Amino acid sequence: MAQVPVAEGVFTWPSDAPQLIGSRCSACGIVTFPAQDSCPRCASTEMAEHLLARRGRLWAWTTQEFPPPSPPYDGPSGADFVPFGVGYVDVGEVKVEARLTESDAERLEHGMEMELVVVPFRSDADGNEVVTFAFQAVQ
Ligand SMILES: [Zn+2]
């Protein structure tokens, strides 16, 4: 079964140490994720691809107990849906909104160290395994 990323240009893949692909403004230095064509701070269009740190600290989170609205959500629904965590991870230059591998809010704490992983998300019509990024607690 082939593994295909949920979207192109979001994280480096295939990779043993995947990194999120953000952008950095050449004029003012602000880093964004996802990558943007123009700077949200100074409106410069001099945005260069910028790989983010693989580790960060959990900043805020919640749990998704039911399937999000579709579209844009195209993951498992109905009986196949499994609750998942969603949070912001501060990777130093930017806070990244991401899925968390931990869905039990009791096991998450502010400031805990998190690492980027790539996890199965769903299967597509061609039988490929679609993978997405998530953060998991560093053991
Ligand atoms: Zn800028």
PDB file of C-alpha atoms and ligand atoms in Angstrom:
ATOM      1  CA  MET A   1       0.000   0.000   0.000  1.00  0.00           C
ATOM      2  CA  ALA A   2       1.438   3.348  -1.020  1.00  0.00           C
ATOM      3  CA  GLN A   3       1.513   6.248   1.418  1.00  0.00           C
ATOM      4  CA  VAL A   4       0.537   9.610   0.004  1.00  0.00           C
ATOM      5  CA  PRO A   5       0.497  12.937   1.873  1.00  0.00           C
ATOM      6  CA  VAL A   6      -2.890  14.535   2.560  1.00  0.00           C
ATOM      7  CA  ALA A   7      -1.675  17.627   0.690  1.00  0.00           C
ATOM      8  CA  GLU A   8       1.474  18.604  -1.201  1.00  0.00           C
ATOM      9  CA  GLY A   9       3.795  21.207   0.263  1.00  0.00           C
ATOM     10  CA  VAL A  10       2.654  20.835   3.884  1.00  0.00           C
ATOM     11  CA  PHE A  11       5.385  18.570   5.245  1.00  0.00           C
ATOM     12  CA  THR A  12       8.529  16.933   3.874  1.00  0.00           C
ATOM     13  CA  TRP A  13       7.619  13.420   2.753  1.00  0.00           C
ATOM     14  CA  PRO A  14       8.796  10.711   2.496  1.00  0.00           C
ATOM     15  CA  SER A  15      11.150  11.353   5.386  1.00  0.00           C
ATOM     16  CA  ASP A  16      12.420   9.643   8.537  1.00  0.00           C
ATOM     17  CA  ALA A  17      12.375  13.030  10.220  1.00  0.00           C
ATOM     18  CA  PRO A  18       9.532  14.964   8.576  1.00  0.00           C
ATOM     19  CA  GLN A  19       9.366  18.727   8.943  1.00  0.00           C
ATOM     20  CA  LEU A  20       6.513  21.136   8.376  1.00  0.00           C
ATOM     21  CA  ILE A  21       6.992  23.483   5.429  1.00  0.00           C
ATOM     22  CA  GLY A  22       6.288  27.055   6.397  1.00  0.00           C
ATOM     23  CA  SER A  23       7.376  30.341   4.900  1.00  0.00           C
ATOM     24  CA  ARG A  24       9.569  33.189   6.120  1.00  0.00           C
ATOM     25  CA  CYS A  25       9.275  36.805   5.100  1.00  0.00           C
ATOM     26  CA  SER A  26      12.553  38.106   3.657  1.00  0.00           C
ATOM     27  CA  ALA A  27      11.604  41.658   4.594  1.00  0.00           C
ATOM     28  CA  CYS A  28      10.564  41.382   8.263  1.00  0.00           C
ATOM     29  CA  GLY A  29      11.471  37.806   9.202  1.00  0.00           C
ATOM     30  CA  ILE A  30       8.056  36.595  10.355  1.00  0.00           C
ATOM     31  CA  VAL A  31       7.472  32.857   9.947  1.00  0.00           C
ATOM     32  CA  THR A  32       4.082  31.450   8.942  1.00  0.00           C
ATOM     33  CA  PHE A  33       2.531  28.032   8.762  1.00  0.00           C
ATOM     34  CA  PRO A  34       1.027  27.026   6.414  1.00  0.00           C
ATOM     35  CA  ALA A  35       3.249  28.766   3.880  1.00  0.00           C
ATOM     36  CA  GLN A  36       1.812  32.017   2.529  1.00  0.00           C
ATOM     37  CA  ASP A  37       2.463  34.005  -0.633  1.00  0.00           C
ATOM     38  CA  SER A  38       2.432  37.350   1.133  1.00  0.00           C
ATOM     39  CA  CYS A  39       3.455  38.416   4.611  1.00  0.00           C
ATOM     40  CA  PRO A  40       0.597  38.841   7.134  1.00  0.00           C
ATOM     41  CA  ARG A  41       2.642  41.489   8.992  1.00  0.00           C
ATOM     42  CA  CYS A  42       4.206  43.714   6.323  1.00  0.00           C
ATOM     43  CA  ALA A  43       2.455  42.547   3.096  1.00  0.00           C
ATOM     44  CA  SER A  44       5.773  41.794   1.385  1.00  0.00           C
ATOM     45  CA  THR A  45       5.562  39.088  -1.259  1.00  0.00           C
ATOM     46  CA  GLU A  46       9.175  38.041  -0.655  1.00  0.00           C
ATOM     47  CA  MET A  47       8.242  34.811   1.133  1.00  0.00           C
ATOM     48  CA  ALA A  48      10.740  31.946   1.083  1.00  0.00           C
ATOM     49  CA  GLU A  49      10.127  28.317   2.003  1.00  0.00           C
ATOM     50  CA  HIS A  50      11.166  27.704   5.588  1.00  0.00           C
ATOM     51  CA  LEU A  51      11.280  24.334   7.368  1.00  0.00           C
ATOM     52  CA  LEU A  52      10.027  24.383  10.944  1.00  0.00           C
ATOM     53  CA  ALA A  53      11.592  22.750  13.991  1.00  0.00           C
ATOM     54  CA  ARG A  54      10.377  19.189  14.567  1.00  0.00           C
ATOM     55  CA  ARG A  55       9.857  19.747  18.288  1.00  0.00           C
ATOM     56  CA  GLY A  56       7.937  22.294  20.259  1.00  0.00           C
ATOM     57  CA  ARG A  57       5.895  22.900  23.382  1.00  0.00           C
ATOM     58  CA  LEU A  58       2.175  22.335  23.723  1.00  0.00           C
ATOM     59  CA  TRP A  59       0.501  25.709  24.112  1.00  0.00           C
ATOM     60  CA  ALA A  60      -3.273  25.087  23.956  1.00  0.00           C
ATOM     61  CA  TRP A  61      -5.458  22.152  23.013  1.00  0.00           C
ATOM     62  CA  THR A  62      -8.894  20.608  22.895  1.00  0.00           C
ATOM     63  CA  THR A  63     -10.368  17.338  21.731  1.00  0.00           C
ATOM     64  CA  GLN A  64     -12.466  16.803  18.620  1.00  0.00           C
ATOM     65  CA  GLU A  65     -15.244  14.468  19.777  1.00  0.00           C
ATOM     66  CA  PHE A  66     -17.239  14.403  16.517  1.00  0.00           C
ATOM     67  CA  PRO A  67     -16.357  14.622  12.808  1.00  0.00           C
ATOM     68  CA  PRO A  68     -15.644  18.238  11.750  1.00  0.00           C
ATOM     69  CA  PRO A  69     -17.817  19.767   8.987  1.00  0.00           C
ATOM     70  CA  SER A  70     -17.213  18.256   5.564  1.00  0.00           C
ATOM     71  CA  PRO A  71     -15.881  19.840   3.400  1.00  0.00           C
ATOM     72  CA  PRO A  72     -13.128  20.645   4.198  1.00  0.00           C
ATOM     73  CA  TYR A  73     -12.857  17.626   6.524  1.00  0.00           C
ATOM     74  CA  ASP A  74     -12.499  14.430   4.499  1.00  0.00           C
ATOM     75  CA  GLY A  75     -11.401  11.945   7.137  1.00  0.00           C
ATOM     76  CA  PRO A  76     -13.264   9.042   8.743  1.00  0.00           C
ATOM     77  CA  SER A  77     -16.860   9.715   9.756  1.00  0.00           C
ATOM     78  CA  GLY A  78     -19.786   7.815  11.237  1.00  0.00           C
ATOM     79  CA  ALA A  79     -18.791   4.606  13.024  1.00  0.00           C
ATOM     80  CA  ASP A  80     -15.241   4.950  11.691  1.00  0.00           C
ATOM     81  CA  PHE A  81     -14.649   8.257  13.439  1.00  0.00           C
ATOM     82  CA  VAL A  82     -12.208   8.220  16.355  1.00  0.00           C
ATOM     83  CA  PRO A  83     -11.917  11.329  18.564  1.00  0.00           C
ATOM     84  CA  PHE A  84      -8.606  13.123  18.285  1.00  0.00           C
ATOM     85  CA  GLY A  85      -6.764  15.952  19.971  1.00  0.00           C
ATOM     86  CA  VAL A  86      -6.206  19.311  18.324  1.00  0.00           C
ATOM     87  CA  GLY A  87      -3.766  21.851  19.623  1.00  0.00           C
ATOM     88  CA  TYR A  88      -1.318  24.642  19.112  1.00  0.00           C
ATOM     89  CA  VAL A  89       2.343  23.701  19.391  1.00  0.00           C
ATOM     90  CA  ASP A  90       4.885  26.492  19.800  1.00  0.00           C
ATOM     91  CA  VAL A  91       7.864  25.428  17.684  1.00  0.00           C
ATOM     92  CA  GLY A  92       9.765  28.620  18.502  1.00  0.00           C
ATOM     93  CA  GLU A  93       9.177  30.773  15.439  1.00  0.00           C
ATOM     94  CA  VAL A  94       5.444  30.192  15.132  1.00  0.00           C
ATOM     95  CA  LYS A  95       2.550  28.411  16.810  1.00  0.00           C
ATOM     96  CA  VAL A  96       1.309  25.542  14.666  1.00  0.00           C
ATOM     97  CA  GLU A  97      -2.287  24.310  14.779  1.00  0.00           C
ATOM     98  CA  ALA A  98      -2.197  20.538  14.417  1.00  0.00           C
ATOM     99  CA  ARG A  99      -3.775  17.236  15.172  1.00  0.00           C
ATOM    100  CA  LEU A 100      -2.416  15.574  18.310  1.00  0.00           C
ATOM    101  CA  THR A 101      -1.918  11.809  18.606  1.00  0.00           C
ATOM    102  CA  GLU A 102      -3.286  11.985  22.170  1.00  0.00           C
ATOM    103  CA  SER A 103      -7.081  12.348  22.378  1.00  0.00           C
ATOM    104  CA  ASP A 104      -7.323  12.219  26.180  1.00  0.00           C
ATOM    105  CA  ALA A 105      -7.111  15.816  27.412  1.00  0.00           C
ATOM    106  CA  GLU A 106      -6.214  14.538  30.884  1.00  0.00           C
ATOM    107  CA  ARG A 107      -2.908  13.291  29.524  1.00  0.00           C
ATOM    108  CA  LEU A 108      -1.917  16.621  27.978  1.00  0.00           C
ATOM    109  CA  GLU A 109      -0.319  19.459  29.884  1.00  0.00           C
ATOM    110  CA  HIS A 110       0.756  22.990  29.084  1.00  0.00           C
ATOM    111  CA  GLY A 111       4.378  23.211  27.980  1.00  0.00           C
ATOM    112  CA  MET A 112       4.918  19.495  27.434  1.00  0.00           C
ATOM    113  CA  GLU A 113       7.442  18.674  24.717  1.00  0.00           C
ATOM    114  CA  MET A 114       5.903  17.518  21.438  1.00  0.00           C
ATOM    115  CA  GLU A 115       7.424  16.062  18.287  1.00  0.00           C
ATOM    116  CA  LEU A 116       6.145  16.021  14.724  1.00  0.00           C
ATOM    117  CA  VAL A 117       5.064  12.633  13.364  1.00  0.00           C
ATOM    118  CA  VAL A 118       3.293  11.520  10.210  1.00  0.00           C
ATOM    119  CA  VAL A 119       0.287   9.276  10.866  1.00  0.00           C
ATOM    120  CA  PRO A 120      -2.315   7.381   8.811  1.00  0.00           C
ATOM    121  CA  PHE A 121      -5.425   9.486   8.172  1.00  0.00           C
ATOM    122  CA  ARG A 122      -7.666   7.572   5.755  1.00  0.00           C
ATOM    123  CA  SER A 123      -7.600   5.442   2.617  1.00  0.00           C
ATOM    124  CA  ASP A 124      -8.276   6.933  -0.778  1.00  0.00           C
ATOM    125  CA  ALA A 125     -10.235   5.470  -3.691  1.00  0.00           C
ATOM    126  CA  ASP A 126      -7.063   3.983  -5.193  1.00  0.00           C
ATOM    127  CA  GLY A 127      -6.261   2.041  -2.026  1.00  0.00           C
ATOM    128  CA  ASN A 128      -3.453   4.346  -0.958  1.00  0.00           C
ATOM    129  CA  GLU A 129      -2.937   5.179   2.664  1.00  0.00           C
ATOM    130  CA  VAL A 130      -3.316   8.931   3.040  1.00  0.00           C
ATOM    131  CA  VAL A 131      -1.034  10.277   5.763  1.00  0.00           C
ATOM    132  CA  THR A 132      -1.158  13.560   7.648  1.00  0.00           C
ATOM    133  CA  PHE A 133       0.951  15.300  10.263  1.00  0.00           C
ATOM    134  CA  ALA A 134       0.390  15.316  13.987  1.00  0.00           C
ATOM    135  CA  PHE A 135       2.274  16.057  17.158  1.00  0.00           C
ATOM    136  CA  GLN A 136       2.922  13.427  19.788  1.00  0.00           C
ATOM    137  CA  ALA A 137       4.345  13.805  23.269  1.00  0.00           C
ATOM    138  CA  VAL A 138       8.088  13.148  23.477  1.00  0.00           C
ATOM    139  CA  GLN A 139       8.551  10.103  25.712  1.00  0.00           C
TER     140      GLN A 139
HETATM  141 ZN    ZN B   1       7.014  40.645   6.431  1.00  0.00          ZN
END
